[in-house]
């Protein structure tokens, strides 16, 4: 393994930039993501920074059951994120649609149909610790030795 | 001068430096009272489907028939961890957090019954509901054809050209009448009410 790769690994493990996208959620999961930023859970001590800009993100948190307006736009956001990237589905909604997946509702779950989802955090809403654990466990799987794996 | 030396020595201790640059709160543990996904106790499921009927999330819980027993299965990604199935189960088959302790302590239970509703504007008085009802058949074997009956003990009968519901409490919620209604005029609704104290024991 090259030294450059090792440096990249070290840097990437301490600087995970997260962007979240709300594709029609009830705001329950948004609040749980927000709670991760609070001193009690303090997501930044693990080197995770939350932005709302996909162009500087590594991890995309998908929140909400996909509404028809988001069907094409979710893919656009995913394409804007530079490689290496990973998408995490937060909550039941992007996984199954949860309580919104009924006749007569304007939702088109799951989010997997539109972008590749690497990890799913079930719960309605999930606990902040569960979100934190999911990001911390999925990020090294994708970002470690990324350039080596590409060859 | 001494104090400066003291401070420098204090701040050069490896423990202090480690704490300062790599500060981390311990990962928070899930408290034991957290209402997590319901898990099965060793009690035996009787297959009454109370949990499935009360579940507010689609496809979250299923009671499956194994070789010789019934078994409730919870699906993550569908379950919203509301704990209603734990409360509704009369046999305490499921457990989650301290729901069972709290319901036992407070003496609460869920009471359910079925409500029959006929929309008079849709109903065309064919009497299919009265004829198809299996309870009606048991009570009055003579009931046929037009749905009229001489018995007062039937759940519903045609009286004066319209459906009259006499004994709603006898309904078992099989929804046979709903299936046989050509106009979707009759509706069977399961009503649930939280009760406490003496009512809960009954």
mmCIF file of C-alpha atoms in Angstrom:
data_model
loop_
_atom_site.group_PDB
_atom_site.id
_atom_site.type_symbol
_atom_site.label_atom_id
_atom_site.label_comp_id
_atom_site.label_asym_id
_atom_site.label_seq_id
_atom_site.Cartn_x
_atom_site.Cartn_y
_atom_site.Cartn_z
ATOM 1 C CA UNK A 1 0.000 0.000 0.000
ATOM 2 C CA UNK A 2 1.377 3.387 -0.942
ATOM 3 C CA UNK A 3 2.077 6.091 1.592
ATOM 4 C CA UNK A 4 -0.308 8.375 -0.210
ATOM 5 C CA UNK A 5 -3.088 5.894 0.287
ATOM 6 C CA UNK A 6 -2.287 5.642 3.985
ATOM 7 C CA UNK A 7 -2.452 9.397 4.353
ATOM 8 C CA UNK A 8 -5.767 9.443 2.548
ATOM 9 C CA UNK A 9 -7.105 6.698 4.804
ATOM 10 C CA UNK A 10 -6.061 8.585 7.919
ATOM 11 C CA UNK A 11 -7.588 11.815 6.705
ATOM 12 C CA UNK A 12 -10.799 10.248 5.471
ATOM 13 C CA UNK A 13 -11.388 8.348 8.687
ATOM 14 C CA UNK A 14 -11.413 11.638 10.608
ATOM 15 C CA UNK A 15 -13.295 13.768 8.108
ATOM 16 C CA UNK A 16 -16.580 12.355 6.925
ATOM 17 C CA UNK A 17 -18.791 14.994 5.400
ATOM 18 C CA UNK A 18 -22.481 14.305 5.534
ATOM 19 C CA UNK A 19 -25.267 15.811 3.509
ATOM 20 C CA UNK A 20 -28.848 14.986 4.264
ATOM 21 C CA UNK A 21 -31.785 15.125 1.939
ATOM 22 C CA UNK A 22 -35.380 15.100 3.051
ATOM 23 C CA UNK A 23 -37.391 13.390 0.329
ATOM 24 C CA UNK A 24 -40.762 13.813 1.958
ATOM 25 C CA UNK A 25 -40.412 12.810 5.576
ATOM 26 C CA UNK A 26 -42.504 13.842 8.560
ATOM 27 C CA UNK A 27 -39.440 15.625 10.074
ATOM 28 C CA UNK A 28 -39.138 13.034 12.824
ATOM 29 C CA UNK A 29 -35.923 11.616 11.401
ATOM 30 C CA UNK A 30 -34.602 15.114 10.589
ATOM 31 C CA UNK A 31 -34.848 15.938 14.258
ATOM 32 C CA UNK A 32 -32.936 12.784 15.174
ATOM 33 C CA UNK A 33 -30.162 13.728 12.728
ATOM 34 C CA UNK A 34 -30.142 17.173 14.280
ATOM 35 C CA UNK A 35 -29.892 15.599 17.735
ATOM 36 C CA UNK A 36 -26.641 13.944 16.597
ATOM 37 C CA UNK A 37 -25.141 17.442 16.362
ATOM 38 C CA UNK A 38 -26.140 18.308 19.914
ATOM 39 C CA UNK A 39 -23.575 18.008 22.740
ATOM 40 C CA UNK A 40 -25.138 14.824 24.068
ATOM 41 C CA UNK A 41 -24.297 12.798 20.975
ATOM 42 C CA UNK A 42 -21.801 15.233 19.432
ATOM 43 C CA UNK A 43 -21.255 13.805 15.966
ATOM 44 C CA UNK A 44 -18.281 16.113 15.275
ATOM 45 C CA UNK A 45 -16.013 14.443 17.822
ATOM 46 C CA UNK A 46 -15.945 11.457 15.483
ATOM 47 C CA UNK A 47 -14.926 13.681 12.594
ATOM 48 C CA UNK A 48 -18.351 13.730 10.986
ATOM 49 C CA UNK A 49 -19.477 17.113 9.694
ATOM 50 C CA UNK A 50 -22.988 17.842 8.528
ATOM 51 C CA UNK A 51 -23.425 20.143 5.555
ATOM 52 C CA UNK A 52 -26.257 20.588 3.238
ATOM 53 C CA UNK A 53 -24.165 20.642 0.133
ATOM 54 C CA UNK A 54 -23.938 17.457 -1.903
ATOM 55 C CA UNK A 55 -20.849 18.700 -3.777
ATOM 56 C CA UNK A 56 -18.685 18.499 -0.661
ATOM 57 C CA UNK A 57 -20.327 15.441 0.849
ATOM 58 C CA UNK A 58 -19.108 11.858 1.247
ATOM 59 C CA UNK A 59 -22.209 10.428 2.863
ATOM 60 C CA UNK A 60 -25.769 11.141 1.775
ATOM 61 C CA UNK A 61 -28.466 10.570 4.362
ATOM 62 C CA UNK A 62 -31.768 9.875 2.640
ATOM 63 C CA UNK A 63 -34.704 10.689 4.872
ATOM 64 C CA UNK A 64 -38.335 10.206 4.005
ATOM 65 C CA UNK A 65 -40.553 8.162 1.745
ATOM 66 C CA UNK A 66 -39.858 9.316 -1.794
ATOM 67 C CA UNK A 67 -42.567 11.644 -3.057
ATOM 68 C CA UNK A 68 -43.215 11.851 -6.825
ATOM 69 C CA UNK A 69 -41.440 15.234 -7.065
ATOM 70 C CA UNK A 70 -38.262 13.676 -5.694
ATOM 71 C CA UNK A 71 -38.145 10.691 -8.029
ATOM 72 C CA UNK A 72 -35.864 12.346 -10.628
ATOM 73 C CA UNK A 73 -34.240 14.886 -8.311
ATOM 74 C CA UNK A 74 -32.868 12.328 -5.871
ATOM 75 C CA UNK A 75 -30.775 10.848 -8.666
ATOM 76 C CA UNK A 76 -29.500 14.352 -9.581
ATOM 77 C CA UNK A 77 -28.320 14.937 -6.031
ATOM 78 C CA UNK A 78 -26.621 11.554 -5.949
ATOM 79 C CA UNK A 79 -24.782 12.322 -9.203
ATOM 80 C CA UNK A 80 -23.488 15.609 -7.813
ATOM 81 C CA UNK A 81 -21.651 13.947 -4.920
ATOM 82 C CA UNK A 82 -17.977 13.346 -5.767
ATOM 83 C CA UNK A 83 -16.529 9.847 -5.492
ATOM 84 C CA UNK A 84 -16.040 8.071 -3.117
ATOM 85 C CA UNK A 85 -19.600 8.316 -1.893
ATOM 86 C CA UNK A 86 -22.131 6.322 0.056
ATOM 87 C CA UNK A 87 -25.862 6.669 0.700
ATOM 88 C CA UNK A 88 -27.508 5.734 3.990
ATOM 89 C CA UNK A 89 -31.268 5.384 4.345
ATOM 90 C CA UNK A 90 -32.402 6.840 7.663
ATOM 91 C CA UNK A 91 -35.649 5.582 9.130
ATOM 92 C CA UNK A 92 -38.338 3.258 7.885
ATOM 93 C CA UNK A 93 -39.578 5.544 5.124
ATOM 94 C CA UNK A 94 -36.801 5.158 2.529
ATOM 95 C CA UNK A 95 -36.693 1.424 3.295
ATOM 96 C CA UNK A 96 -40.357 0.507 3.037
ATOM 97 C CA UNK A 97 -42.481 3.660 3.078
ATOM 98 C CA UNK A 98 -43.596 2.771 6.605
ATOM 99 C CA UNK A 99 -47.022 4.206 7.472
ATOM 100 C CA UNK A 100 -47.157 6.233 4.253
ATOM 101 C CA UNK A 101 -47.002 3.165 2.037
ATOM 102 C CA UNK A 102 -50.745 2.886 1.607
ATOM 103 C CA UNK A 103 -53.296 3.258 -1.118
ATOM 104 C CA UNK A 104 -54.024 6.899 -1.911
ATOM 105 C CA UNK A 105 -50.760 8.390 -0.639
ATOM 106 C CA UNK A 106 -48.296 10.205 -2.884
ATOM 107 C CA UNK A 107 -45.183 8.193 -2.107
ATOM 108 C CA UNK A 108 -42.994 5.947 -4.199
ATOM 109 C CA UNK A 109 -40.716 4.056 -1.850
ATOM 110 C CA UNK A 110 -38.190 2.504 -1.539
ATOM 111 C CA UNK A 111 -35.323 4.902 -2.193
ATOM 112 C CA UNK A 112 -33.273 1.939 -3.427
ATOM 113 C CA UNK A 113 -35.129 2.168 -6.724
ATOM 114 C CA UNK A 114 -33.438 5.485 -7.500
ATOM 115 C CA UNK A 115 -29.968 5.441 -5.922
ATOM 116 C CA UNK A 116 -27.753 2.668 -4.534
ATOM 117 C CA UNK A 117 -28.265 2.521 -0.759
ATOM 118 C CA UNK A 118 -25.307 1.098 1.163
ATOM 119 C CA UNK A 119 -26.802 0.986 4.644
ATOM 120 C CA UNK A 120 -30.250 1.121 6.159
ATOM 121 C CA UNK A 121 -31.113 2.343 9.638
ATOM 122 C CA UNK A 122 -34.594 1.075 10.506
ATOM 123 C CA UNK A 123 -36.706 2.818 13.117
ATOM 124 C CA UNK A 124 -39.444 5.377 13.195
ATOM 125 C CA UNK A 125 -37.415 7.391 14.027
ATOM 126 C CA UNK A 126 -34.076 5.658 14.688
ATOM 127 C CA UNK A 127 -32.104 6.647 17.776
ATOM 128 C CA UNK A 128 -29.256 9.134 17.200
ATOM 129 C CA UNK A 129 -26.798 6.483 18.398
ATOM 130 C CA UNK A 130 -28.089 4.117 15.730
ATOM 131 C CA UNK A 131 -27.567 6.755 13.045
ATOM 132 C CA UNK A 132 -24.087 7.479 14.401
ATOM 133 C CA UNK A 133 -23.147 3.795 14.476
ATOM 134 C CA UNK A 134 -24.415 3.283 10.940
ATOM 135 C CA UNK A 135 -22.337 6.142 9.526
ATOM 136 C CA UNK A 136 -19.247 5.116 11.500
ATOM 137 C CA UNK A 137 -19.475 1.487 10.404
ATOM 138 C CA UNK A 138 -20.332 2.010 6.746
ATOM 139 C CA UNK A 139 -17.887 4.835 5.997
ATOM 140 C CA UNK A 140 -14.638 2.842 6.495
ATOM 141 C CA UNK A 141 -15.998 -0.021 4.393
ATOM 142 C CA UNK A 142 -16.279 2.271 1.392
ATOM 143 C CA UNK A 143 -13.609 4.928 1.964
ATOM 144 C CA UNK A 144 -10.701 2.797 3.215
ATOM 145 C CA UNK A 145 -8.240 2.006 0.411
ATOM 146 C CA UNK A 146 -10.681 3.445 -2.089
ATOM 147 C CA UNK A 147 -8.040 4.120 -4.774
ATOM 148 C CA UNK A 148 -6.446 0.691 -4.263
ATOM 149 C CA UNK A 149 -9.800 -0.994 -4.742
ATOM 150 C CA UNK A 150 -10.435 0.943 -7.937
ATOM 151 C CA UNK A 151 -7.479 -0.680 -9.689
ATOM 152 C CA UNK B 1 7.415 31.875 38.037
ATOM 153 C CA UNK B 2 6.564 28.759 39.978
ATOM 154 C CA UNK B 3 3.026 28.827 38.805
ATOM 155 C CA UNK B 4 4.094 28.986 35.161
ATOM 156 C CA UNK B 5 6.337 25.986 35.672
ATOM 157 C CA UNK B 6 3.477 24.222 37.368
ATOM 158 C CA UNK B 7 1.150 24.889 34.442
ATOM 159 C CA UNK B 8 3.678 23.776 31.856
ATOM 160 C CA UNK B 9 4.312 20.568 33.748
ATOM 161 C CA UNK B 10 0.601 19.993 34.180
ATOM 162 C CA UNK B 11 -0.116 20.439 30.497
ATOM 163 C CA UNK B 12 2.763 18.248 29.341
ATOM 164 C CA UNK B 13 1.437 15.164 31.088
ATOM 165 C CA UNK B 14 0.654 12.543 28.440
ATOM 166 C CA UNK B 15 -2.789 11.804 29.927
ATOM 167 C CA UNK B 16 -3.744 15.450 29.724
ATOM 168 C CA UNK B 17 -2.521 15.791 26.146
ATOM 169 C CA UNK B 18 -4.352 12.639 25.121
ATOM 170 C CA UNK B 19 -7.552 13.842 26.747
ATOM 171 C CA UNK B 20 -7.231 17.242 25.150
ATOM 172 C CA UNK B 21 -6.579 16.173 21.572
ATOM 173 C CA UNK B 22 -8.590 12.973 21.423
ATOM 174 C CA UNK B 23 -11.535 13.888 23.618
ATOM 175 C CA UNK B 24 -14.475 11.566 23.140
ATOM 176 C CA UNK B 25 -17.568 10.977 25.143
ATOM 177 C CA UNK B 26 -18.191 7.312 25.770
ATOM 178 C CA UNK B 27 -20.602 5.861 23.243
ATOM 179 C CA UNK B 28 -24.040 6.166 24.740
ATOM 180 C CA UNK B 29 -25.654 2.912 25.723
ATOM 181 C CA UNK B 30 -29.291 2.132 25.075
ATOM 182 C CA UNK B 31 -31.131 2.313 28.406
ATOM 183 C CA UNK B 32 -32.942 -0.869 29.502
ATOM 184 C CA UNK B 33 -36.314 0.877 29.439
ATOM 185 C CA UNK B 34 -35.949 1.786 25.754
ATOM 186 C CA UNK B 35 -38.980 0.592 23.798
ATOM 187 C CA UNK B 36 -37.077 -1.398 21.187
ATOM 188 C CA UNK B 37 -38.452 -3.784 18.569
ATOM 189 C CA UNK B 38 -40.712 -6.281 20.338
ATOM 190 C CA UNK B 39 -39.079 -9.588 21.123
ATOM 191 C CA UNK B 40 -40.748 -12.885 21.949
ATOM 192 C CA UNK B 41 -41.038 -14.185 25.478
ATOM 193 C CA UNK B 42 -41.257 -17.913 26.191
ATOM 194 C CA UNK B 43 -45.069 -17.693 26.438
ATOM 195 C CA UNK B 44 -47.024 -19.520 23.764
ATOM 196 C CA UNK B 45 -48.860 -17.642 21.013
ATOM 197 C CA UNK B 46 -52.471 -18.700 20.541
ATOM 198 C CA UNK B 47 -52.895 -17.148 17.109
ATOM 199 C CA UNK B 48 -55.591 -14.644 18.045
ATOM 200 C CA UNK B 49 -54.065 -11.992 15.721
ATOM 201 C CA UNK B 50 -54.704 -9.135 18.192
ATOM 202 C CA UNK B 51 -51.226 -7.789 17.473
ATOM 203 C CA UNK B 52 -51.715 -7.848 13.698
ATOM 204 C CA UNK B 53 -55.102 -6.145 13.936
ATOM 205 C CA UNK B 54 -53.888 -3.268 16.124
ATOM 206 C CA UNK B 55 -50.600 -2.613 14.296
ATOM 207 C CA UNK B 56 -50.686 0.872 12.713
ATOM 208 C CA UNK B 57 -47.828 0.271 10.260
ATOM 209 C CA UNK B 58 -48.436 -1.774 7.120
ATOM 210 C CA UNK B 59 -46.673 -5.158 6.975
ATOM 211 C CA UNK B 60 -44.862 -4.632 10.272
ATOM 212 C CA UNK B 61 -46.040 -7.738 12.118
ATOM 213 C CA UNK B 62 -47.179 -11.131 10.966
ATOM 214 C CA UNK B 63 -48.318 -14.125 12.951
ATOM 215 C CA UNK B 64 -46.902 -17.117 11.142
ATOM 216 C CA UNK B 65 -47.882 -20.746 11.434
ATOM 217 C CA UNK B 66 -44.837 -22.875 12.199
ATOM 218 C CA UNK B 67 -45.016 -26.661 12.301
ATOM 219 C CA UNK B 68 -46.896 -26.973 15.575
ATOM 220 C CA UNK B 69 -47.242 -23.453 16.893
ATOM 221 C CA UNK B 70 -47.995 -19.844 16.028
ATOM 222 C CA UNK B 71 -45.179 -17.333 16.004
ATOM 223 C CA UNK B 72 -45.345 -13.536 15.645
ATOM 224 C CA UNK B 73 -42.639 -12.055 13.395
ATOM 225 C CA UNK B 74 -41.648 -8.368 13.476
ATOM 226 C CA UNK B 75 -40.234 -6.805 10.331
ATOM 227 C CA UNK B 76 -37.633 -4.088 10.785
ATOM 228 C CA UNK B 77 -37.948 -1.286 8.324
ATOM 229 C CA UNK B 78 -41.721 -1.519 8.738
ATOM 230 C CA UNK B 79 -42.169 -1.568 12.525
ATOM 231 C CA UNK B 80 -42.426 1.861 14.151
ATOM 232 C CA UNK B 81 -41.779 0.602 17.700
ATOM 233 C CA UNK B 82 -45.069 1.949 19.046
ATOM 234 C CA UNK B 83 -45.491 -1.097 21.298
ATOM 235 C CA UNK B 84 -49.216 -1.484 20.649
ATOM 236 C CA UNK B 85 -48.801 -5.182 19.762
ATOM 237 C CA UNK B 86 -47.159 -5.773 23.145
ATOM 238 C CA UNK B 87 -50.078 -4.086 24.887
ATOM 239 C CA UNK B 88 -52.732 -5.793 22.804
ATOM 240 C CA UNK B 89 -51.460 -9.344 23.257
ATOM 241 C CA UNK B 90 -53.605 -11.100 25.875
ATOM 242 C CA UNK B 91 -50.943 -13.782 26.481
ATOM 243 C CA UNK B 92 -47.894 -11.484 26.897
ATOM 244 C CA UNK B 93 -46.117 -13.247 24.039
ATOM 245 C CA UNK B 94 -44.224 -10.114 23.044
ATOM 246 C CA UNK B 95 -42.152 -7.839 25.225
ATOM 247 C CA UNK B 96 -40.486 -4.497 24.686
ATOM 248 C CA UNK B 97 -38.918 -2.152 27.210
ATOM 249 C CA UNK B 98 -41.079 -1.996 30.307
ATOM 250 C CA UNK B 99 -44.481 -1.937 28.596
ATOM 251 C CA UNK B 100 -45.558 -5.203 30.225
ATOM 252 C CA UNK B 101 -44.525 -4.014 33.698
ATOM 253 C CA UNK B 102 -46.358 -0.725 33.253
ATOM 254 C CA UNK B 103 -49.575 -2.309 31.970
ATOM 255 C CA UNK B 104 -49.484 -4.812 34.847
ATOM 256 C CA UNK B 105 -48.843 -2.052 37.365
ATOM 257 C CA UNK B 106 -51.544 0.263 36.040
ATOM 258 C CA UNK B 107 -53.999 -2.537 35.290
ATOM 259 C CA UNK B 108 -54.667 -1.341 31.766
ATOM 260 C CA UNK B 109 -55.916 -3.345 28.813
ATOM 261 C CA UNK B 110 -57.328 -2.833 25.358
ATOM 262 C CA UNK B 111 -60.949 -3.702 24.778
ATOM 263 C CA UNK B 112 -62.193 -4.243 21.253
ATOM 264 C CA UNK B 113 -65.505 -4.730 19.542
ATOM 265 C CA UNK B 114 -66.894 -4.534 16.041
ATOM 266 C CA UNK B 115 -69.113 -1.818 14.723
ATOM 267 C CA UNK B 116 -71.447 -2.325 11.790
ATOM 268 C CA UNK B 117 -72.344 0.646 9.692
ATOM 269 C CA UNK B 118 -74.725 0.716 6.748
ATOM 270 C CA UNK B 119 -74.706 3.624 4.356
ATOM 271 C CA UNK B 120 -78.381 4.048 3.489
ATOM 272 C CA UNK B 121 -77.644 5.978 0.315
ATOM 273 C CA UNK B 122 -75.602 3.083 -1.086
ATOM 274 C CA UNK B 123 -77.625 0.201 0.341
ATOM 275 C CA UNK B 124 -80.108 -1.278 -2.147
ATOM 276 C CA UNK B 125 -81.800 -3.574 0.385
ATOM 277 C CA UNK B 126 -80.797 -6.815 -1.331
ATOM 278 C CA UNK B 127 -80.261 -8.529 2.006
ATOM 279 C CA UNK B 128 -77.027 -10.204 0.942
ATOM 280 C CA UNK B 129 -75.329 -9.159 4.190
ATOM 281 C CA UNK B 130 -78.020 -10.714 6.376
ATOM 282 C CA UNK B 131 -78.038 -13.923 4.343
ATOM 283 C CA UNK B 132 -74.257 -14.347 4.132
ATOM 284 C CA UNK B 133 -73.558 -13.677 7.820
ATOM 285 C CA UNK B 134 -72.456 -16.970 9.432
ATOM 286 C CA UNK B 135 -73.728 -15.906 12.867
ATOM 287 C CA UNK B 136 -77.147 -15.136 11.412
ATOM 288 C CA UNK B 137 -77.181 -18.621 9.882
ATOM 289 C CA UNK B 138 -76.496 -20.225 13.243
ATOM 290 C CA UNK B 139 -79.158 -18.213 15.060
ATOM 291 C CA UNK B 140 -81.881 -18.512 12.462
ATOM 292 C CA UNK B 141 -81.462 -21.331 9.922
ATOM 293 C CA UNK B 142 -84.680 -20.176 8.261
ATOM 294 C CA UNK B 143 -83.108 -16.889 7.203
ATOM 295 C CA UNK B 144 -82.715 -16.907 3.465
ATOM 296 C CA UNK B 145 -83.666 -15.128 0.322
ATOM 297 C CA UNK B 146 -84.742 -11.624 1.187
ATOM 298 C CA UNK B 147 -82.957 -11.385 4.507
ATOM 299 C CA UNK B 148 -86.046 -11.020 6.607
ATOM 300 C CA UNK B 149 -86.179 -12.985 9.818
ATOM 301 C CA UNK B 150 -88.687 -13.615 12.547
ATOM 302 C CA UNK B 151 -85.932 -14.036 15.142
ATOM 303 C CA UNK B 152 -84.882 -11.071 17.284
ATOM 304 C CA UNK B 153 -81.541 -12.697 18.059
ATOM 305 C CA UNK B 154 -79.923 -12.218 14.632
ATOM 306 C CA UNK B 155 -77.206 -9.591 14.158
ATOM 307 C CA UNK B 156 -79.108 -7.820 11.403
ATOM 308 C CA UNK B 157 -82.190 -8.305 9.300
ATOM 309 C CA UNK B 158 -84.228 -6.488 6.692
ATOM 310 C CA UNK B 159 -87.027 -4.627 8.413
ATOM 311 C CA UNK B 160 -89.414 -2.385 6.575
ATOM 312 C CA UNK B 161 -87.294 -2.372 3.448
ATOM 313 C CA UNK B 162 -83.974 -1.483 5.105
ATOM 314 C CA UNK B 163 -81.210 -3.174 7.034
ATOM 315 C CA UNK B 164 -81.636 -2.976 10.769
ATOM 316 C CA UNK B 165 -78.750 -3.905 13.024
ATOM 317 C CA UNK B 166 -80.040 -5.569 16.185
ATOM 318 C CA UNK B 167 -77.102 -7.235 17.914
ATOM 319 C CA UNK B 168 -73.829 -5.601 16.963
ATOM 320 C CA UNK B 169 -72.026 -7.233 19.912
ATOM 321 C CA UNK B 170 -72.409 -10.697 18.352
ATOM 322 C CA UNK B 171 -70.281 -9.770 15.332
ATOM 323 C CA UNK B 172 -66.956 -11.635 15.139
ATOM 324 C CA UNK B 173 -65.455 -9.365 12.501
ATOM 325 C CA UNK B 174 -65.281 -11.978 9.734
ATOM 326 C CA UNK B 175 -66.321 -9.327 7.159
ATOM 327 C CA UNK B 176 -68.320 -11.846 5.116
ATOM 328 C CA UNK B 177 -71.077 -9.241 4.786
ATOM 329 C CA UNK B 178 -68.593 -6.700 3.438
ATOM 330 C CA UNK B 179 -67.394 -9.137 0.790
ATOM 331 C CA UNK B 180 -70.934 -10.025 -0.290
ATOM 332 C CA UNK B 181 -72.239 -6.461 -0.424
ATOM 333 C CA UNK B 182 -72.478 -5.433 -4.077
ATOM 334 C CA UNK B 183 -72.365 -1.687 -3.301
ATOM 335 C CA UNK B 184 -69.864 -1.554 -0.431
ATOM 336 C CA UNK B 185 -72.662 -0.140 1.674
ATOM 337 C CA UNK B 186 -71.939 -2.140 4.814
ATOM 338 C CA UNK B 187 -68.747 -1.553 6.720
ATOM 339 C CA UNK B 188 -67.273 -3.544 9.577
ATOM 340 C CA UNK B 189 -64.960 -1.507 11.783
ATOM 341 C CA UNK B 190 -62.893 -2.800 14.655
ATOM 342 C CA UNK B 191 -63.099 -0.402 17.558
ATOM 343 C CA UNK B 192 -60.461 -0.407 20.278
ATOM 344 C CA UNK B 193 -60.633 1.330 23.614
ATOM 345 C CA UNK B 194 -58.140 1.544 26.450
ATOM 346 C CA UNK B 195 -59.631 0.504 29.778
ATOM 347 C CA UNK B 196 -58.277 0.492 33.296
ATOM 348 C CA UNK B 197 -59.124 -1.132 36.614
ATOM 349 C CA UNK B 198 -62.099 -3.453 36.959
ATOM 350 C CA UNK B 199 -63.072 -3.133 33.321
ATOM 351 C CA UNK B 200 -59.634 -4.328 32.246
ATOM 352 C CA UNK B 201 -59.910 -7.518 34.279
ATOM 353 C CA UNK B 202 -63.262 -8.423 32.782
#
